[in-house]
Short mmCIF file of C-alpha atoms and ligand atoms in Angstrom, two decimals:
data_model
loop_
_atom_site.label_atom_id
_atom_site.label_comp_id
_atom_site.label_asym_id
_atom_site.label_seq_id
_atom_site.Cartn_x
_atom_site.Cartn_y
_atom_site.Cartn_z
CA MET A 397 -29.73 -14.55 25.89
CA ARG A 398 -28.92 -11.75 28.33
CA VAL A 399 -28.62 -8.46 26.46
CA GLN A 400 -25.58 -6.33 27.32
CA ASN A 401 -25.93 -2.58 27.67
CA LEU A 402 -22.62 -1.89 26.02
CA VAL A 403 -19.98 -4.01 24.37
CA ILE A 404 -16.54 -2.52 23.78
CA ILE A 405 -14.44 -4.19 21.11
CA GLY A 406 -10.72 -3.63 21.62
CA SER A 407 -8.41 -2.98 24.50
CA GLY A 408 -5.94 -0.22 23.76
CA PRO A 409 -6.09 3.13 25.57
CA ALA A 410 -9.41 3.90 23.81
CA GLY A 411 -11.05 0.61 24.80
CA TYR A 412 -9.95 0.64 28.44
CA THR A 413 -10.80 4.32 28.88
CA ALA A 414 -14.26 3.71 27.42
CA ALA A 415 -14.58 0.76 29.84
CA ILE A 416 -13.56 2.91 32.84
CA TYR A 417 -16.09 5.62 32.01
CA ALA A 418 -18.87 3.18 31.12
CA GLY A 419 -18.10 1.19 34.27
CA ARG A 420 -18.37 4.30 36.41
CA ALA A 421 -21.69 5.08 34.68
CA GLN A 422 -22.85 1.65 35.94
CA LEU A 423 -23.38 0.29 32.44
CA LYS A 424 -21.43 -2.88 33.31
CA PRO A 425 -19.62 -2.88 29.96
CA LEU A 426 -18.43 -6.09 28.41
CA VAL A 427 -15.02 -5.69 26.78
CA PHE A 428 -13.68 -8.06 24.16
CA GLU A 429 -9.98 -7.41 24.68
CA GLY A 430 -8.93 -9.39 21.67
CA PHE A 431 -6.47 -12.25 21.69
CA ASN A 432 -4.61 -12.53 18.39
CA ALA A 433 -6.45 -10.07 16.19
CA GLY A 434 -4.63 -6.74 15.76
CA GLY A 435 -1.61 -7.94 17.77
CA VAL A 436 -1.74 -8.63 21.50
CA PRO A 437 -4.46 -7.52 23.94
CA GLY A 438 -3.66 -3.97 25.03
CA GLY A 439 -2.94 -2.69 21.55
CA GLN A 440 0.11 -1.03 20.06
CA LEU A 441 1.50 0.13 23.42
CA MET A 442 2.13 -3.49 24.35
CA THR A 443 5.00 -3.49 21.87
CA THR A 444 6.44 -0.15 22.97
CA THR A 445 9.12 0.33 25.57
CA GLU A 446 9.07 3.63 27.50
CA VAL A 447 6.06 5.91 27.16
CA GLU A 448 7.27 9.34 28.20
CA ASN A 449 4.51 11.56 26.84
CA PHE A 450 1.45 10.15 28.61
CA PRO A 451 0.51 12.81 31.18
CA GLY A 452 0.79 11.80 34.81
CA PHE A 453 3.98 9.79 34.55
CA PRO A 454 6.82 12.32 34.88
CA ASP A 455 9.46 9.58 34.85
CA GLY A 456 7.80 7.65 32.02
CA ILE A 457 6.13 4.27 32.17
CA THR A 458 6.50 1.23 29.97
CA GLY A 459 3.73 0.63 27.43
CA PRO A 460 2.73 -2.76 28.92
CA GLN A 461 2.67 -1.33 32.47
CA LEU A 462 0.48 1.58 31.37
CA MET A 463 -1.96 -0.83 29.71
CA LYS A 464 -1.93 -3.10 32.77
CA GLN A 465 -2.88 -0.15 34.97
CA MET A 466 -5.65 0.96 32.61
CA ARG A 467 -6.93 -2.63 32.58
CA GLN A 468 -6.93 -2.78 36.39
CA GLN A 469 -8.81 0.51 36.52
CA ALA A 470 -11.44 -0.85 34.11
CA LEU A 471 -11.83 -3.97 36.26
CA ARG A 472 -12.12 -1.86 39.40
CA TRP A 473 -15.12 -0.08 37.89
CA GLY A 474 -16.93 -3.26 37.01
CA ALA A 475 -15.99 -3.89 33.38
CA ASN A 476 -16.24 -7.52 32.37
CA LEU A 477 -13.10 -8.29 30.33
CA ILE A 478 -13.02 -11.21 27.92
CA THR A 479 -9.75 -12.13 26.21
CA ASP A 480 -11.19 -13.29 22.94
CA ASP A 481 -11.27 -12.08 19.34
CA VAL A 482 -14.53 -10.83 17.90
CA ILE A 483 -14.98 -12.62 14.57
CA LYS A 484 -18.35 -11.26 13.42
CA VAL A 485 -20.75 -8.44 14.17
CA ASP A 486 -24.32 -7.97 13.06
CA PHE A 487 -25.43 -4.35 13.32
CA ARG A 488 -28.40 -4.92 10.98
CA GLN A 489 -30.65 -6.10 13.77
CA ARG A 490 -31.29 -4.85 17.28
CA PRO A 491 -30.05 -5.74 19.77
CA PHE A 492 -26.76 -6.05 17.87
CA ILE A 493 -25.04 -9.44 17.79
CA ILE A 494 -21.33 -9.72 18.53
CA THR A 495 -19.72 -13.08 17.93
CA ALA A 496 -16.29 -13.97 19.34
CA ASN A 497 -14.45 -17.26 18.99
CA GLU A 498 -15.93 -18.65 22.17
CA LYS A 499 -18.87 -16.44 22.96
CA GLU A 500 -21.78 -14.68 21.29
CA VAL A 501 -23.57 -11.76 22.92
CA GLN A 502 -26.34 -9.30 22.17
CA ALA A 503 -25.87 -5.62 22.95
CA PHE A 504 -27.82 -2.40 22.75
CA GLY A 505 -24.69 -0.35 22.13
CA VAL A 506 -21.19 -1.07 20.80
CA ILE A 507 -17.98 0.98 20.98
CA ILE A 508 -15.38 -0.02 18.39
CA CYS A 509 -11.79 0.48 19.56
CA THR A 510 -9.95 -2.04 17.40
CA GLY A 511 -7.09 0.34 16.54
CA ALA A 512 -4.74 0.22 13.64
CA THR A 513 -1.67 -1.85 12.95
CA ALA A 514 1.56 -0.22 11.80
CA LYS A 515 2.76 -1.84 8.62
CA ARG A 516 6.07 -3.65 8.84
CA LEU A 517 8.41 -4.84 6.15
CA HIS A 518 9.24 -8.19 7.79
CA ILE A 519 12.87 -7.97 6.74
CA LEU A 520 15.46 -10.46 7.91
CA GLY A 521 16.46 -9.68 11.50
CA GLU A 522 13.32 -7.61 12.20
CA ASP A 523 11.99 -9.81 15.00
CA GLU A 524 15.43 -9.97 16.63
CA PHE A 525 15.84 -6.20 16.79
CA TRP A 526 12.21 -5.19 17.34
CA ASN A 527 12.34 -2.77 20.29
CA ASN A 528 16.12 -3.07 20.25
CA GLY A 529 16.62 -0.65 17.43
CA ILE A 530 13.60 -1.26 15.19
CA SER A 531 10.32 0.49 15.90
CA ALA A 532 7.20 1.66 14.11
CA CYS A 533 6.79 4.87 16.10
CA ALA A 534 9.49 7.52 16.37
CA ILE A 535 7.33 9.75 18.54
CA CYS A 536 6.87 6.87 21.02
CA ASP A 537 10.43 5.53 21.01
CA GLY A 538 12.68 8.18 19.44
CA ALA A 539 13.82 9.75 22.70
CA SER A 540 15.14 6.44 24.04
CA PRO A 541 18.85 6.45 24.96
CA LEU A 542 19.27 3.85 22.17
CA PHE A 543 18.84 6.58 19.56
CA ARG A 544 20.69 9.52 21.11
CA HIS A 545 23.69 10.88 19.21
CA VAL A 546 23.69 7.96 16.75
CA GLU A 547 22.64 7.54 13.12
CA VAL A 548 19.16 6.18 12.44
CA ALA A 549 17.04 5.38 9.38
CA VAL A 550 13.38 5.99 8.61
CA VAL A 551 11.61 4.07 5.84
CA GLY A 552 8.81 5.78 3.92
CA GLY A 553 8.10 8.90 1.95
CA GLY A 554 4.76 10.10 3.30
CA ASP A 555 3.88 12.70 5.92
CA THR A 556 4.46 10.24 8.74
CA ALA A 557 7.97 9.47 7.52
CA ALA A 558 8.69 13.18 7.13
CA GLU A 559 7.37 13.98 10.58
CA GLU A 560 9.26 11.11 12.17
CA ALA A 561 12.52 11.96 10.41
CA LEU A 562 12.27 15.58 11.53
CA TYR A 563 11.37 14.53 15.07
CA LEU A 564 14.33 12.17 15.25
CA THR A 565 16.80 14.96 14.43
CA LYS A 566 16.27 16.15 18.01
CA TYR A 567 18.03 13.05 19.28
CA ALA A 568 19.94 11.32 16.50
CA SER A 569 23.09 12.76 14.97
CA GLN A 570 21.95 11.88 11.43
CA VAL A 571 18.67 10.59 9.99
CA HIS A 572 18.69 8.59 6.76
CA LEU A 573 15.35 8.62 4.97
CA LEU A 574 14.91 5.53 2.82
CA VAL A 575 12.48 6.16 -0.04
CA ARG A 576 11.59 3.35 -2.42
CA SER A 577 10.97 5.60 -5.44
CA ASP A 578 12.35 8.91 -6.64
CA GLN A 579 9.61 10.98 -5.03
CA LEU A 580 8.05 11.77 -1.71
CA ARG A 581 4.37 11.49 -1.06
CA ALA A 582 4.59 13.94 1.86
CA SER A 583 3.09 17.44 1.58
CA LYS A 584 5.25 20.11 -0.07
CA THR A 585 5.85 21.88 3.23
CA MET A 586 7.14 18.72 4.83
CA GLN A 587 9.25 17.95 1.79
CA ASN A 588 10.85 21.38 1.97
CA ARG A 589 11.64 20.89 5.64
CA LEU A 590 13.26 17.55 4.87
CA PHE A 591 15.34 18.94 2.00
CA ALA A 592 16.49 21.88 4.12
CA HIS A 593 17.49 19.92 7.20
CA PRO A 594 21.25 19.39 7.52
CA GLN A 595 20.84 16.21 9.60
CA ILE A 596 18.58 14.47 7.08
CA LYS A 597 19.93 12.54 4.12
CA ILE A 598 17.48 11.11 1.60
CA HIS A 599 18.35 7.82 -0.11
CA TRP A 600 16.19 7.53 -3.23
CA HIS A 601 15.22 4.11 -4.64
CA SER A 602 16.23 2.47 -1.36
CA ILE A 603 14.64 -0.20 0.77
CA PRO A 604 16.11 -2.10 3.69
CA ILE A 605 16.26 -5.86 3.18
CA SER A 606 17.96 -7.05 6.36
CA ALA A 607 19.02 -5.84 9.79
CA HIS A 608 22.11 -6.94 11.66
CA GLY A 609 23.90 -6.25 14.92
CA ASN A 610 24.91 -7.72 18.22
CA GLU A 611 21.93 -7.62 20.60
CA ILE A 612 21.19 -4.08 19.42
CA LEU A 613 20.80 -2.97 15.82
CA GLN A 614 24.07 -1.92 14.20
CA GLY A 615 23.36 -1.79 10.51
CA LEU A 616 21.13 -2.45 7.52
CA CYS A 617 21.52 -4.02 4.15
CA LEU A 618 19.92 -1.75 1.55
CA LYS A 619 18.72 -2.66 -1.91
CA ASN A 620 18.52 -0.19 -4.75
CA THR A 621 15.05 -0.66 -6.24
CA LEU A 622 16.25 0.43 -9.70
CA THR A 623 19.53 -1.39 -10.10
CA GLY A 624 19.20 -4.15 -7.50
CA ASP A 625 22.58 -3.10 -6.05
CA ILE A 626 23.14 -3.97 -2.40
CA SER A 627 24.86 -1.59 0.03
CA GLN A 628 25.44 -1.32 3.78
CA LEU A 629 24.25 1.44 6.08
CA SER A 630 25.55 1.73 9.65
CA VAL A 631 22.64 2.81 11.82
CA ASN A 632 21.44 2.02 15.34
CA GLY A 633 17.80 2.70 14.63
CA LEU A 634 15.24 1.79 11.99
CA PHE A 635 11.76 3.32 12.05
CA TYR A 636 8.98 2.09 9.82
CA ALA A 637 6.72 4.88 8.60
CA ILE A 638 5.06 3.10 5.72
CA GLY A 639 1.50 3.54 6.84
CA HIS A 640 -1.00 1.85 9.11
CA ILE A 641 -3.81 -0.57 8.43
CA PRO A 642 -6.97 0.17 10.40
CA ASN A 643 -8.41 -2.96 11.96
CA THR A 644 -11.82 -2.63 10.34
CA GLU A 645 -12.14 -5.81 8.30
CA LEU A 646 -14.92 -6.97 10.64
CA PHE A 647 -17.08 -3.94 9.97
CA LYS A 648 -16.87 -3.64 6.19
CA GLY A 649 -20.28 -3.37 4.60
CA GLN A 650 -21.96 -2.27 7.83
CA ILE A 651 -20.02 0.75 9.10
CA THR A 652 -19.05 3.58 6.77
CA LEU A 653 -15.30 3.65 6.21
CA ASP A 654 -13.15 6.21 4.40
CA ALA A 655 -11.00 5.38 1.38
CA GLN A 656 -8.18 4.16 3.64
CA GLY A 657 -10.50 1.92 5.65
CA TYR A 658 -10.78 4.12 8.76
CA ILE A 659 -14.21 4.43 10.40
CA ILE A 660 -15.87 7.75 9.66
CA THR A 661 -17.22 9.51 12.74
CA GLU A 662 -19.54 12.50 12.67
CA GLY A 663 -18.06 15.92 13.39
CA LYS A 664 -16.42 16.12 16.76
CA SER A 665 -18.28 13.05 18.04
CA THR A 666 -17.47 9.35 17.98
CA THR A 667 -20.84 8.55 16.35
CA THR A 668 -20.72 6.24 13.33
CA ASN A 669 -23.33 5.86 10.59
CA ILE A 670 -25.22 3.42 12.85
CA SER A 671 -27.04 4.82 15.83
CA GLY A 672 -25.80 2.94 18.90
CA VAL A 673 -22.34 2.22 17.46
CA TRP A 674 -19.40 4.50 18.27
CA ALA A 675 -15.77 4.37 17.25
CA ALA A 676 -12.80 5.63 19.26
CA GLY A 677 -9.02 5.63 19.01
CA ASP A 678 -6.82 4.87 16.01
CA VAL A 679 -9.56 2.94 14.22
CA GLN A 680 -11.10 6.34 13.39
CA ASP A 681 -8.05 8.62 13.68
CA HIS A 682 -5.12 8.52 11.31
CA HIS A 683 -4.10 12.03 12.17
CA TYR A 684 -2.98 12.15 15.82
CA ARG A 685 -2.56 8.46 16.68
CA GLN A 686 -1.37 9.04 20.24
CA ALA A 687 -2.23 7.04 23.35
CA VAL A 688 -3.60 10.13 25.04
CA THR A 689 -5.81 11.12 22.09
CA ALA A 690 -7.08 7.54 21.83
CA ALA A 691 -7.88 7.56 25.54
CA GLY A 692 -9.66 10.91 25.12
CA SER A 693 -11.84 9.62 22.33
CA GLY A 694 -12.60 6.46 24.36
CA CYS A 695 -13.92 8.75 27.08
CA MET A 696 -16.03 10.66 24.52
CA ALA A 697 -17.51 7.42 23.18
CA ALA A 698 -18.49 6.20 26.64
CA LEU A 699 -20.15 9.53 27.49
CA GLU A 700 -22.03 9.49 24.19
CA ALA A 701 -23.06 5.86 24.76
CA GLU A 702 -24.29 6.60 28.26
CA ARG A 703 -26.46 9.48 27.02
CA TRP A 704 -27.77 7.47 24.09
CA LEU A 705 -28.59 4.43 26.22
CA SER A 706 -30.48 6.49 28.74
CA ASN A 707 -32.56 8.14 26.00
CA TYR A 708 -33.08 5.12 23.79
CA GLY A 709 -35.62 2.84 25.45
CA SER A 710 -34.38 4.44 28.68
CA LEU A 711 -34.84 2.48 31.88
CA SER A 712 -36.25 -0.64 30.31
CA ILE A 713 -32.95 -1.20 28.51
CA LEU A 714 -30.77 -0.63 31.52
CA SER A 715 -32.85 -2.91 33.68
CA VAL A 716 -32.29 -5.89 31.36
CA VAL A 717 -28.81 -6.49 32.79
P1 LIG B 74 1.25 7.21 3.30
O1 LIG B 74 0.44 6.09 2.75
O2 LIG B 74 0.93 8.59 2.92
O3 LIG B 74 2.79 6.99 2.91
C1 LIG B 74 3.38 5.74 3.04
C2 LIG B 74 4.79 5.85 2.51
O4 LIG B 74 5.42 4.61 2.75
C3 LIG B 74 4.85 6.13 1.00
O5 LIG B 74 5.94 6.97 0.74
C4 LIG B 74 5.07 4.75 0.42
O6 LIG B 74 5.83 4.75 -0.76
C5 LIG B 74 5.93 4.11 1.52
N1 LIG B 74 5.81 2.67 1.52
C6 LIG B 74 4.66 1.94 1.56
N2 LIG B 74 4.94 0.63 1.55
C7 LIG B 74 6.29 0.54 1.46
C8 LIG B 74 7.20 -0.54 1.38
N3 LIG B 74 6.75 -1.81 1.38
N4 LIG B 74 8.51 -0.28 1.30
C9 LIG B 74 8.97 0.98 1.29
N5 LIG B 74 8.17 2.07 1.37
C10 LIG B 74 6.84 1.84 1.45
O7 LIG B 74 1.22 6.97 4.88
P2 LIG B 74 1.48 8.01 6.06
O8 LIG B 74 1.41 7.21 7.31
O9 LIG B 74 2.68 8.79 5.80
O10 LIG B 74 0.22 8.99 6.00
C11 LIG B 74 -1.11 8.48 6.10
C12 LIG B 74 -2.09 9.65 6.00
O11 LIG B 74 -1.98 10.46 7.17
C13 LIG B 74 -1.77 10.57 4.81
O12 LIG B 74 -2.97 11.05 4.31
C14 LIG B 74 -0.96 11.68 5.43
O13 LIG B 74 -1.03 12.89 4.70
C15 LIG B 74 -1.62 11.80 6.80
N6 LIG B 74 -0.69 12.34 7.78
C16 LIG B 74 -0.76 13.68 8.03
C17 LIG B 74 0.11 14.25 8.90
C18 LIG B 74 0.00 15.71 9.16
O14 LIG B 74 -0.80 16.36 8.51
N7 LIG B 74 0.77 16.25 10.07
C19 LIG B 74 1.14 13.48 9.63
C20 LIG B 74 1.14 12.08 9.27
C21 LIG B 74 0.25 11.57 8.37
P3 LIG B 74 5.15 5.16 -2.17
O15 LIG B 74 4.96 6.64 -2.12
O16 LIG B 74 6.15 4.70 -3.15
O17 LIG B 74 3.85 4.41 -2.24
#
């Protein structure tokens, strides 16, 4: 079996940026873009509308268009893209073995860019209003005209929910924070900011159970988690901030993960506990979670891989492909 220099698993901004850099370094990277696993190929931006904070696009760009352009750039630099889900990896032997549904390859190096999936509640009406009022990222979508000068709701009580609620006050007239218990998990500082903000109203013991409207979201049905009482809330936006799940199931037992399941990387690098395996993007970052930071860490991973591959076994490795 032909041994690949570098396999990249995942195709969000981290994966494609790693592919562009590795391609330019003439490593001929093989990218498993994914198919069903972790959503659609291209990652979380494929389900976003306008991206207005990615540098270089002063008028904004849609998430799918941005990913299409990154993909084209990766292809231009010689990346081999395969639209298939990786179902198994074996990092215990070298070369590593990466098994997808329809292909198995060996590789000297692997960059993991499988991202994270925002948790959803799957309430009634969610699919209908997804991107038409319902979103899982206020920082990505909050500035859309859909949410300007209207009332919106955020579900969750952690730091993400607090940050998103505060962010949304720039655009929305009122932000309703729906918290399922009687306490916030967010840091004290964030809690104080929430309590002090005149545009934020906290609804304790509240969860949304359905969304309704006419083409765009117009309201939610709320359930009181203590009493079971049902009430209505007129809002044009609903933002889920109930956490993310890192897409690391594949790597459990081989790569060191933190308590939340994110890959642990060393210091400022993208190095994992296994030499020759790097991790970039949201799969190892639950702090920033932005397209541009994911792209930046994809670049770092490719540079680290290039250096490692040229030191490890040096030319004999690179001449295999
Ligand atoms: P968290 O897990 O901290 O919080 C999730 C919140 O969502 C909790 O309030 C939880 O409620 C609620 N929730 C979970 N499931 C449901 C559900 N089914 N229905 C209703 N509510 C639900 O996730 P975050 O994304 O907020 O934060 C993740 C990590 O990232 C944390 O460590 C956080 O501190 C960190 N972070 C740091 C930031 C910063 O420093 N600036 C910014 C953002 C995140 P309950 O409390 O009842 O379980």
